[in-house]
mmCIF file with all atom_site columns, C-alpha atoms in Angstrom:
data_model
loop_
_atom_site.group_PDB
_atom_site.id
_atom_site.type_symbol
_atom_site.label_atom_id
_atom_site.label_alt_id
_atom_site.label_comp_id
_atom_site.label_asym_id
_atom_site.label_entity_id
_atom_site.label_seq_id
_atom_site.pdbx_PDB_ins_code
_atom_site.Cartn_x
_atom_site.Cartn_y
_atom_site.Cartn_z
_atom_site.occupancy
_atom_site.B_iso_or_equiv
_atom_site.pdbx_formal_charge
_atom_site.auth_seq_id
_atom_site.auth_comp_id
_atom_site.auth_asym_id
_atom_site.auth_atom_id
_atom_site.pdbx_PDB_model_num
ATOM 1   C CA . MET A 1 1   ? 0.483  -44.618 -56.406 1.00 59.00 ? 11  MET A CA 1
ATOM 2   C CA . SER A 1 2   ? 3.727  -44.421 -58.337 1.00 66.00 ? 12  SER A CA 1
ATOM 3   C CA . PHE A 1 3   ? 4.351  -43.598 -61.911 1.00 68.00 ? 13  PHE A CA 1
ATOM 4   C CA . PRO A 1 4   ? 6.697  -45.602 -64.131 1.00 72.00 ? 14  PRO A CA 1
ATOM 5   C CA . PRO A 1 5   ? 10.123 -44.061 -64.677 1.00 74.00 ? 15  PRO A CA 1
ATOM 6   C CA . PRO A 1 6   ? 10.513 -41.929 -67.782 1.00 69.00 ? 16  PRO A CA 1
ATOM 7   C CA . PRO A 1 7   ? 11.889 -43.701 -70.853 1.00 69.00 ? 17  PRO A CA 1
ATOM 8   C CA . PRO A 1 8   ? 15.640 -43.394 -71.456 1.00 64.00 ? 18  PRO A CA 1
ATOM 9   C CA . PRO A 1 9   ? 16.713 -40.618 -73.792 1.00 60.00 ? 19  PRO A CA 1
ATOM 10  C CA . PRO A 1 10  ? 17.093 -41.615 -77.431 1.00 56.00 ? 20  PRO A CA 1
ATOM 11  C CA . PRO A 1 11  ? 20.610 -42.123 -78.774 1.00 55.00 ? 21  PRO A CA 1
ATOM 12  C CA . PRO A 1 12  ? 22.176 -39.013 -80.233 1.00 53.00 ? 22  PRO A CA 1
ATOM 13  C CA . THR A 1 13  ? 21.420 -38.408 -83.862 1.00 50.00 ? 23  THR A CA 1
ATOM 14  C CA . PRO A 1 14  ? 24.341 -38.169 -86.273 1.00 51.00 ? 24  PRO A CA 1
ATOM 15  C CA . ALA A 1 15  ? 23.605 -34.472 -86.752 1.00 51.00 ? 25  ALA A CA 1
ATOM 16  C CA . ALA A 1 16  ? 24.161 -33.899 -83.015 1.00 69.00 ? 26  ALA A CA 1
ATOM 17  C CA . LEU A 1 17  ? 27.618 -35.490 -83.091 1.00 84.00 ? 27  LEU A CA 1
ATOM 18  C CA . VAL A 1 18  ? 30.332 -32.937 -83.819 1.00 91.00 ? 28  VAL A CA 1
ATOM 19  C CA . PRO A 1 19  ? 33.630 -34.620 -84.775 1.00 93.00 ? 29  PRO A CA 1
ATOM 20  C CA . VAL A 1 20  ? 36.752 -33.467 -82.967 1.00 94.00 ? 30  VAL A CA 1
ATOM 21  C CA . GLY A 1 21  ? 39.967 -32.720 -84.815 1.00 93.00 ? 31  GLY A CA 1
ATOM 22  C CA . LEU A 1 22  ? 43.554 -33.681 -84.194 1.00 94.00 ? 32  LEU A CA 1
ATOM 23  C CA . GLY A 1 23  ? 44.392 -30.883 -81.737 1.00 95.00 ? 33  GLY A CA 1
ATOM 24  C CA . ALA A 1 24  ? 41.805 -31.750 -79.097 1.00 96.00 ? 34  ALA A CA 1
ATOM 25  C CA . ARG A 1 25  ? 42.480 -35.455 -79.482 1.00 96.00 ? 35  ARG A CA 1
ATOM 26  C CA . PHE A 1 26  ? 46.211 -34.899 -79.052 1.00 96.00 ? 36  PHE A CA 1
ATOM 27  C CA . GLY A 1 27  ? 45.585 -32.755 -75.960 1.00 97.00 ? 37  GLY A CA 1
ATOM 28  C CA . ALA A 1 28  ? 43.404 -35.434 -74.386 1.00 97.00 ? 38  ALA A CA 1
ATOM 29  C CA . LYS A 1 29  ? 45.973 -38.139 -75.164 1.00 97.00 ? 39  LYS A CA 1
ATOM 30  C CA . LEU A 1 30  ? 48.722 -35.995 -73.621 1.00 98.00 ? 40  LEU A CA 1
ATOM 31  C CA . LEU A 1 31  ? 46.686 -35.526 -70.426 1.00 98.00 ? 41  LEU A CA 1
ATOM 32  C CA . ASP A 1 32  ? 46.040 -39.274 -70.284 1.00 98.00 ? 42  ASP A CA 1
ATOM 33  C CA . TRP A 1 33  ? 49.742 -40.058 -70.672 1.00 97.00 ? 43  TRP A CA 1
ATOM 34  C CA . LEU A 1 34  ? 50.443 -37.671 -67.791 1.00 97.00 ? 44  LEU A CA 1
ATOM 35  C CA . VAL A 1 35  ? 47.879 -39.570 -65.694 1.00 97.00 ? 45  VAL A CA 1
ATOM 36  C CA . LEU A 1 36  ? 49.579 -42.851 -66.646 1.00 97.00 ? 46  LEU A CA 1
ATOM 37  C CA . LEU A 1 37  ? 53.086 -41.547 -65.922 1.00 95.00 ? 47  LEU A CA 1
ATOM 38  C CA . VAL A 1 38  ? 53.061 -42.078 -62.149 1.00 94.00 ? 48  VAL A CA 1
ATOM 39  C CA . PRO A 1 39  ? 51.661 -45.639 -62.119 1.00 94.00 ? 49  PRO A CA 1
ATOM 40  C CA . SER A 1 40  ? 53.971 -46.555 -65.005 1.00 91.00 ? 50  SER A CA 1
ATOM 41  C CA . LEU A 1 41  ? 57.032 -45.244 -63.157 1.00 90.00 ? 51  LEU A CA 1
ATOM 42  C CA . VAL A 1 42  ? 56.005 -47.038 -59.967 1.00 91.00 ? 52  VAL A CA 1
ATOM 43  C CA . LEU A 1 43  ? 55.401 -50.268 -61.876 1.00 89.00 ? 53  LEU A CA 1
ATOM 44  C CA . SER A 1 44  ? 58.735 -49.944 -63.689 1.00 84.00 ? 54  SER A CA 1
ATOM 45  C CA . PHE A 1 45  ? 60.560 -49.276 -60.441 1.00 84.00 ? 55  PHE A CA 1
ATOM 46  C CA . VAL A 1 46  ? 58.919 -52.186 -58.608 1.00 87.00 ? 56  VAL A CA 1
ATOM 47  C CA . VAL A 1 47  ? 59.468 -54.687 -61.419 1.00 84.00 ? 57  VAL A CA 1
ATOM 48  C CA . GLY A 1 48  ? 62.655 -53.421 -63.004 1.00 72.00 ? 58  GLY A CA 1
ATOM 49  C CA . GLY A 1 49  ? 64.422 -51.507 -60.265 1.00 70.00 ? 59  GLY A CA 1
ATOM 50  C CA . VAL A 1 50  ? 66.142 -48.143 -60.388 1.00 61.00 ? 60  VAL A CA 1
ATOM 51  C CA . ALA A 1 51  ? 68.222 -49.002 -63.457 1.00 55.00 ? 61  ALA A CA 1
ATOM 52  C CA . THR A 1 52  ? 65.083 -49.559 -65.535 1.00 50.00 ? 62  THR A CA 1
ATOM 53  C CA . THR A 1 53  ? 63.407 -46.306 -64.610 1.00 50.00 ? 63  THR A CA 1
ATOM 54  C CA . ILE A 1 54  ? 66.552 -44.239 -65.119 1.00 51.00 ? 64  ILE A CA 1
ATOM 55  C CA . ARG A 1 55  ? 68.782 -45.855 -67.748 1.00 53.00 ? 65  ARG A CA 1
ATOM 56  C CA . SER A 1 56  ? 67.874 -48.948 -69.692 1.00 56.00 ? 66  SER A CA 1
ATOM 57  C CA . THR A 1 57  ? 65.277 -51.541 -70.516 1.00 54.00 ? 67  THR A CA 1
ATOM 58  C CA . PHE A 1 58  ? 67.815 -54.022 -71.895 1.00 66.00 ? 68  PHE A CA 1
ATOM 59  C CA . THR A 1 59  ? 67.480 -56.479 -69.021 1.00 75.00 ? 69  THR A CA 1
ATOM 60  C CA . ILE A 1 60  ? 64.897 -59.175 -68.427 1.00 80.00 ? 70  ILE A CA 1
ATOM 61  C CA . ARG A 1 61  ? 63.387 -57.126 -65.607 1.00 80.00 ? 71  ARG A CA 1
ATOM 62  C CA . GLY A 1 62  ? 63.397 -54.055 -67.840 1.00 78.00 ? 72  GLY A CA 1
ATOM 63  C CA . VAL A 1 63  ? 61.652 -55.893 -70.670 1.00 82.00 ? 73  VAL A CA 1
ATOM 64  C CA . VAL A 1 64  ? 59.020 -57.223 -68.257 1.00 86.00 ? 74  VAL A CA 1
ATOM 65  C CA . ALA A 1 65  ? 58.485 -53.707 -66.862 1.00 85.00 ? 75  ALA A CA 1
ATOM 66  C CA . ALA A 1 66  ? 58.100 -52.291 -70.391 1.00 86.00 ? 76  ALA A CA 1
ATOM 67  C CA . MET A 1 67  ? 55.619 -55.021 -71.298 1.00 92.00 ? 77  MET A CA 1
ATOM 68  C CA . LEU A 1 68  ? 53.558 -54.401 -68.167 1.00 93.00 ? 78  LEU A CA 1
ATOM 69  C CA . THR A 1 69  ? 53.435 -50.635 -68.685 1.00 93.00 ? 79  THR A CA 1
ATOM 70  C CA . THR A 1 70  ? 52.373 -51.203 -72.317 1.00 95.00 ? 80  THR A CA 1
ATOM 71  C CA . ILE A 1 71  ? 49.568 -53.490 -71.152 1.00 97.00 ? 81  ILE A CA 1
ATOM 72  C CA . LEU A 1 72  ? 48.626 -50.955 -68.444 1.00 97.00 ? 82  LEU A CA 1
ATOM 73  C CA . ALA A 1 73  ? 48.199 -48.224 -71.071 1.00 97.00 ? 83  ALA A CA 1
ATOM 74  C CA . PHE A 1 74  ? 46.129 -50.500 -73.312 1.00 98.00 ? 84  PHE A CA 1
ATOM 75  C CA . ALA A 1 75  ? 43.907 -51.515 -70.369 1.00 98.00 ? 85  ALA A CA 1
ATOM 76  C CA . TYR A 1 76  ? 43.494 -47.878 -69.241 1.00 98.00 ? 86  TYR A CA 1
ATOM 77  C CA . PHE A 1 77  ? 42.298 -46.601 -72.617 1.00 98.00 ? 87  PHE A CA 1
ATOM 78  C CA . THR A 1 78  ? 40.181 -49.673 -73.359 1.00 98.00 ? 88  THR A CA 1
ATOM 79  C CA . PHE A 1 79  ? 38.488 -49.671 -69.940 1.00 98.00 ? 89  PHE A CA 1
ATOM 80  C CA . PHE A 1 80  ? 37.629 -45.971 -69.844 1.00 98.00 ? 90  PHE A CA 1
ATOM 81  C CA . GLU A 1 81  ? 36.455 -45.795 -73.452 1.00 97.00 ? 91  GLU A CA 1
ATOM 82  C CA . SER A 1 82  ? 34.248 -48.880 -73.142 1.00 97.00 ? 92  SER A CA 1
ATOM 83  C CA . SER A 1 83  ? 32.784 -48.058 -69.725 1.00 96.00 ? 93  SER A CA 1
ATOM 84  C CA . ARG A 1 84  ? 32.274 -44.289 -70.040 1.00 95.00 ? 94  ARG A CA 1
ATOM 85  C CA . GLY A 1 85  ? 33.205 -43.310 -73.569 1.00 96.00 ? 95  GLY A CA 1
ATOM 86  C CA . GLN A 1 86  ? 35.800 -40.990 -72.036 1.00 97.00 ? 96  GLN A CA 1
ATOM 87  C CA . THR A 1 87  ? 39.220 -41.223 -70.479 1.00 98.00 ? 97  THR A CA 1
ATOM 88  C CA . PRO A 1 88  ? 40.095 -38.621 -67.834 1.00 98.00 ? 98  PRO A CA 1
ATOM 89  C CA . GLY A 1 89  ? 41.919 -36.631 -70.526 1.00 97.00 ? 99  GLY A CA 1
ATOM 90  C CA . LYS A 1 90  ? 38.854 -36.670 -72.761 1.00 98.00 ? 100 LYS A CA 1
ATOM 91  C CA . MET A 1 91  ? 36.657 -35.673 -69.804 1.00 97.00 ? 101 MET A CA 1
ATOM 92  C CA . ALA A 1 92  ? 38.893 -32.661 -69.160 1.00 97.00 ? 102 ALA A CA 1
ATOM 93  C CA . LEU A 1 93  ? 38.487 -31.525 -72.773 1.00 97.00 ? 103 LEU A CA 1
ATOM 94  C CA . SER A 1 94  ? 34.765 -32.372 -73.032 1.00 96.00 ? 104 SER A CA 1
ATOM 95  C CA . ILE A 1 95  ? 35.132 -34.955 -75.767 1.00 97.00 ? 105 ILE A CA 1
ATOM 96  C CA . LYS A 1 96  ? 34.126 -38.609 -75.945 1.00 97.00 ? 106 LYS A CA 1
ATOM 97  C CA . VAL A 1 97  ? 34.409 -41.718 -78.076 1.00 97.00 ? 107 VAL A CA 1
ATOM 98  C CA . VAL A 1 98  ? 31.229 -43.100 -79.586 1.00 96.00 ? 108 VAL A CA 1
ATOM 99  C CA . GLY A 1 99  ? 30.613 -46.255 -81.543 1.00 94.00 ? 109 GLY A CA 1
ATOM 100 C CA . ALA A 1 100 ? 28.749 -46.412 -84.832 1.00 89.00 ? 110 ALA A CA 1
ATOM 101 C CA . ASP A 1 101 ? 25.458 -46.417 -82.877 1.00 90.00 ? 111 ASP A CA 1
ATOM 102 C CA . GLY A 1 102 ? 26.264 -43.156 -81.031 1.00 90.00 ? 112 GLY A CA 1
ATOM 103 C CA . HIS A 1 103 ? 26.840 -44.893 -77.669 1.00 94.00 ? 113 HIS A CA 1
ATOM 104 C CA . PRO A 1 104 ? 30.160 -45.602 -75.933 1.00 96.00 ? 114 PRO A CA 1
ATOM 105 C CA . PRO A 1 105 ? 32.012 -48.407 -77.708 1.00 97.00 ? 115 PRO A CA 1
ATOM 106 C CA . THR A 1 106 ? 31.715 -51.949 -76.418 1.00 96.00 ? 116 THR A CA 1
ATOM 107 C CA . LEU A 1 107 ? 34.752 -53.581 -74.816 1.00 97.00 ? 117 LEU A CA 1
ATOM 108 C CA . ASP A 1 108 ? 35.737 -55.425 -77.989 1.00 97.00 ? 118 ASP A CA 1
ATOM 109 C CA . VAL A 1 109 ? 35.365 -52.282 -80.123 1.00 97.00 ? 119 VAL A CA 1
ATOM 110 C CA . ALA A 1 110 ? 37.431 -50.233 -77.645 1.00 97.00 ? 120 ALA A CA 1
ATOM 111 C CA . ALA A 1 111 ? 40.064 -52.992 -77.618 1.00 98.00 ? 121 ALA A CA 1
ATOM 112 C CA . ARG A 1 112 ? 40.297 -52.943 -81.437 1.00 97.00 ? 122 ARG A CA 1
ATOM 113 C CA . ARG A 1 113 ? 40.454 -49.141 -81.393 1.00 97.00 ? 123 ARG A CA 1
ATOM 114 C CA . ASN A 1 114 ? 43.394 -49.189 -78.970 1.00 98.00 ? 124 ASN A CA 1
ATOM 115 C CA . ALA A 1 115 ? 45.182 -52.282 -80.315 1.00 97.00 ? 125 ALA A CA 1
ATOM 116 C CA . TRP A 1 116 ? 47.906 -50.074 -81.813 1.00 97.00 ? 126 TRP A CA 1
ATOM 117 C CA . LEU A 1 117 ? 49.101 -49.388 -78.259 1.00 97.00 ? 127 LEU A CA 1
ATOM 118 C CA . LEU A 1 118 ? 50.254 -53.011 -78.054 1.00 97.00 ? 128 LEU A CA 1
ATOM 119 C CA . ALA A 1 119 ? 52.746 -52.676 -80.932 1.00 96.00 ? 129 ALA A CA 1
ATOM 120 C CA . PRO A 1 120 ? 55.748 -52.299 -78.561 1.00 94.00 ? 130 PRO A CA 1
ATOM 121 C CA . LEU A 1 121 ? 55.140 -55.886 -77.437 1.00 95.00 ? 131 LEU A CA 1
ATOM 122 C CA . VAL A 1 122 ? 56.433 -57.086 -80.823 1.00 94.00 ? 132 VAL A CA 1
ATOM 123 C CA . PRO A 1 123 ? 60.150 -57.818 -80.385 1.00 88.00 ? 133 PRO A CA 1
ATOM 124 C CA . VAL A 1 124 ? 62.691 -55.703 -82.249 1.00 87.00 ? 134 VAL A CA 1
ATOM 125 C CA . ILE A 1 125 ? 60.317 -53.694 -84.478 1.00 94.00 ? 135 ILE A CA 1
ATOM 126 C CA . GLY A 1 126 ? 57.496 -52.878 -82.040 1.00 93.00 ? 136 GLY A CA 1
ATOM 127 C CA . ASP A 1 127 ? 58.551 -49.352 -81.131 1.00 92.00 ? 137 ASP A CA 1
ATOM 128 C CA . VAL A 1 128 ? 59.149 -48.409 -84.772 1.00 95.00 ? 138 VAL A CA 1
ATOM 129 C CA . ALA A 1 129 ? 55.825 -49.978 -85.737 1.00 96.00 ? 139 ALA A CA 1
ATOM 130 C CA . GLN A 1 130 ? 54.058 -47.925 -83.082 1.00 96.00 ? 140 GLN A CA 1
ATOM 131 C CA . LEU A 1 131 ? 55.676 -44.721 -84.353 1.00 97.00 ? 141 LEU A CA 1
ATOM 132 C CA . VAL A 1 132 ? 54.501 -45.540 -87.880 1.00 97.00 ? 142 VAL A CA 1
ATOM 133 C CA . LEU A 1 133 ? 50.982 -46.256 -86.565 1.00 97.00 ? 143 LEU A CA 1
ATOM 134 C CA . VAL A 1 134 ? 50.901 -42.944 -84.686 1.00 96.00 ? 144 VAL A CA 1
ATOM 135 C CA . ILE A 1 135 ? 51.854 -41.089 -87.873 1.00 96.00 ? 145 ILE A CA 1
ATOM 136 C CA . VAL A 1 136 ? 49.235 -42.973 -89.918 1.00 96.00 ? 146 VAL A CA 1
ATOM 137 C CA . ILE A 1 137 ? 46.584 -42.261 -87.276 1.00 96.00 ? 147 ILE A CA 1
ATOM 138 C CA . ALA A 1 138 ? 47.461 -38.549 -87.175 1.00 95.00 ? 148 ALA A CA 1
ATOM 139 C CA . VAL A 1 139 ? 47.414 -38.238 -90.972 1.00 96.00 ? 149 VAL A CA 1
ATOM 140 C CA . THR A 1 140 ? 44.087 -40.040 -91.307 1.00 95.00 ? 150 THR A CA 1
ATOM 141 C CA . ILE A 1 141 ? 42.499 -37.945 -88.528 1.00 95.00 ? 151 ILE A CA 1
ATOM 142 C CA . GLY A 1 142 ? 43.683 -34.764 -90.215 1.00 91.00 ? 152 GLY A CA 1
ATOM 143 C CA . SER A 1 143 ? 42.652 -35.713 -93.734 1.00 90.00 ? 153 SER A CA 1
ATOM 144 C CA . GLY A 1 144 ? 39.090 -36.984 -93.440 1.00 82.00 ? 154 GLY A CA 1
ATOM 145 C CA . PRO A 1 145 ? 35.936 -34.883 -93.135 1.00 82.00 ? 155 PRO A CA 1
ATOM 146 C CA . PHE A 1 146 ? 34.794 -36.808 -90.033 1.00 89.00 ? 156 PHE A CA 1
ATOM 147 C CA . HIS A 1 147 ? 38.275 -36.762 -88.434 1.00 93.00 ? 157 HIS A CA 1
ATOM 148 C CA . ARG A 1 148 ? 38.353 -40.530 -88.133 1.00 94.00 ? 158 ARG A CA 1
ATOM 149 C CA . GLY A 1 149 ? 41.725 -42.133 -87.697 1.00 94.00 ? 159 GLY A CA 1
ATOM 150 C CA . TRP A 1 150 ? 42.782 -45.459 -89.109 1.00 94.00 ? 160 TRP A CA 1
ATOM 151 C CA . HIS A 1 151 ? 42.168 -46.984 -85.686 1.00 95.00 ? 161 HIS A CA 1
ATOM 152 C CA . ASP A 1 152 ? 38.606 -45.587 -85.632 1.00 95.00 ? 162 ASP A CA 1
ATOM 153 C CA . ASN A 1 153 ? 37.841 -47.290 -88.935 1.00 93.00 ? 163 ASN A CA 1
ATOM 154 C CA . PHE A 1 154 ? 39.551 -50.497 -87.782 1.00 95.00 ? 164 PHE A CA 1
ATOM 155 C CA . ALA A 1 155 ? 37.207 -50.476 -84.770 1.00 95.00 ? 165 ALA A CA 1
ATOM 156 C CA . GLY A 1 156 ? 34.131 -50.325 -86.986 1.00 93.00 ? 166 GLY A CA 1
ATOM 157 C CA . GLY A 1 157 ? 33.577 -46.603 -87.304 1.00 92.00 ? 167 GLY A CA 1
ATOM 158 C CA . THR A 1 158 ? 34.137 -45.070 -83.888 1.00 95.00 ? 168 THR A CA 1
ATOM 159 C CA . ALA A 1 159 ? 34.350 -41.314 -83.674 1.00 95.00 ? 169 ALA A CA 1
ATOM 160 C CA . VAL A 1 160 ? 35.587 -38.748 -81.169 1.00 96.00 ? 170 VAL A CA 1
ATOM 161 C CA . VAL A 1 161 ? 32.967 -36.045 -80.678 1.00 96.00 ? 171 VAL A CA 1
ATOM 162 C CA . ARG A 1 162 ? 32.160 -33.075 -78.435 1.00 95.00 ? 172 ARG A CA 1
ATOM 163 C CA . THR A 1 163 ? 30.105 -33.868 -75.352 1.00 90.00 ? 173 THR A CA 1
#
């Protein structure tokens, strides 16, 4: 005789979700960029050669390498946030991304949340646009009571909370 499995736990209530401020989010992002550094350098070296990784991206191979590393970063953050709610950097700092329902964001929500990472793909102004977006995100995280950045609101109300 076997008993049915216990029901899944209910989703977290909004009162149980403690928003995380700019410092912890910056720390997690820094750790994630360190994780991405090695594969990005390898990818840049393989596609663009030594000149790309050391000096310049102003060659066709360099531009392709920069595009691929940009897409790699977008895929990394989107995949981890949609599948687990946490990137390795967020895991290390015990924080996670949740959607409006309190669960990890869906793939499309995570993609919208991280779309700002694709700004460097826009010719000529992409890097400047990304810098502006980073500043806007930091200001909006620091100014709201729920520490939601512009990108969190763009994604439909995601939040970064303590695990």
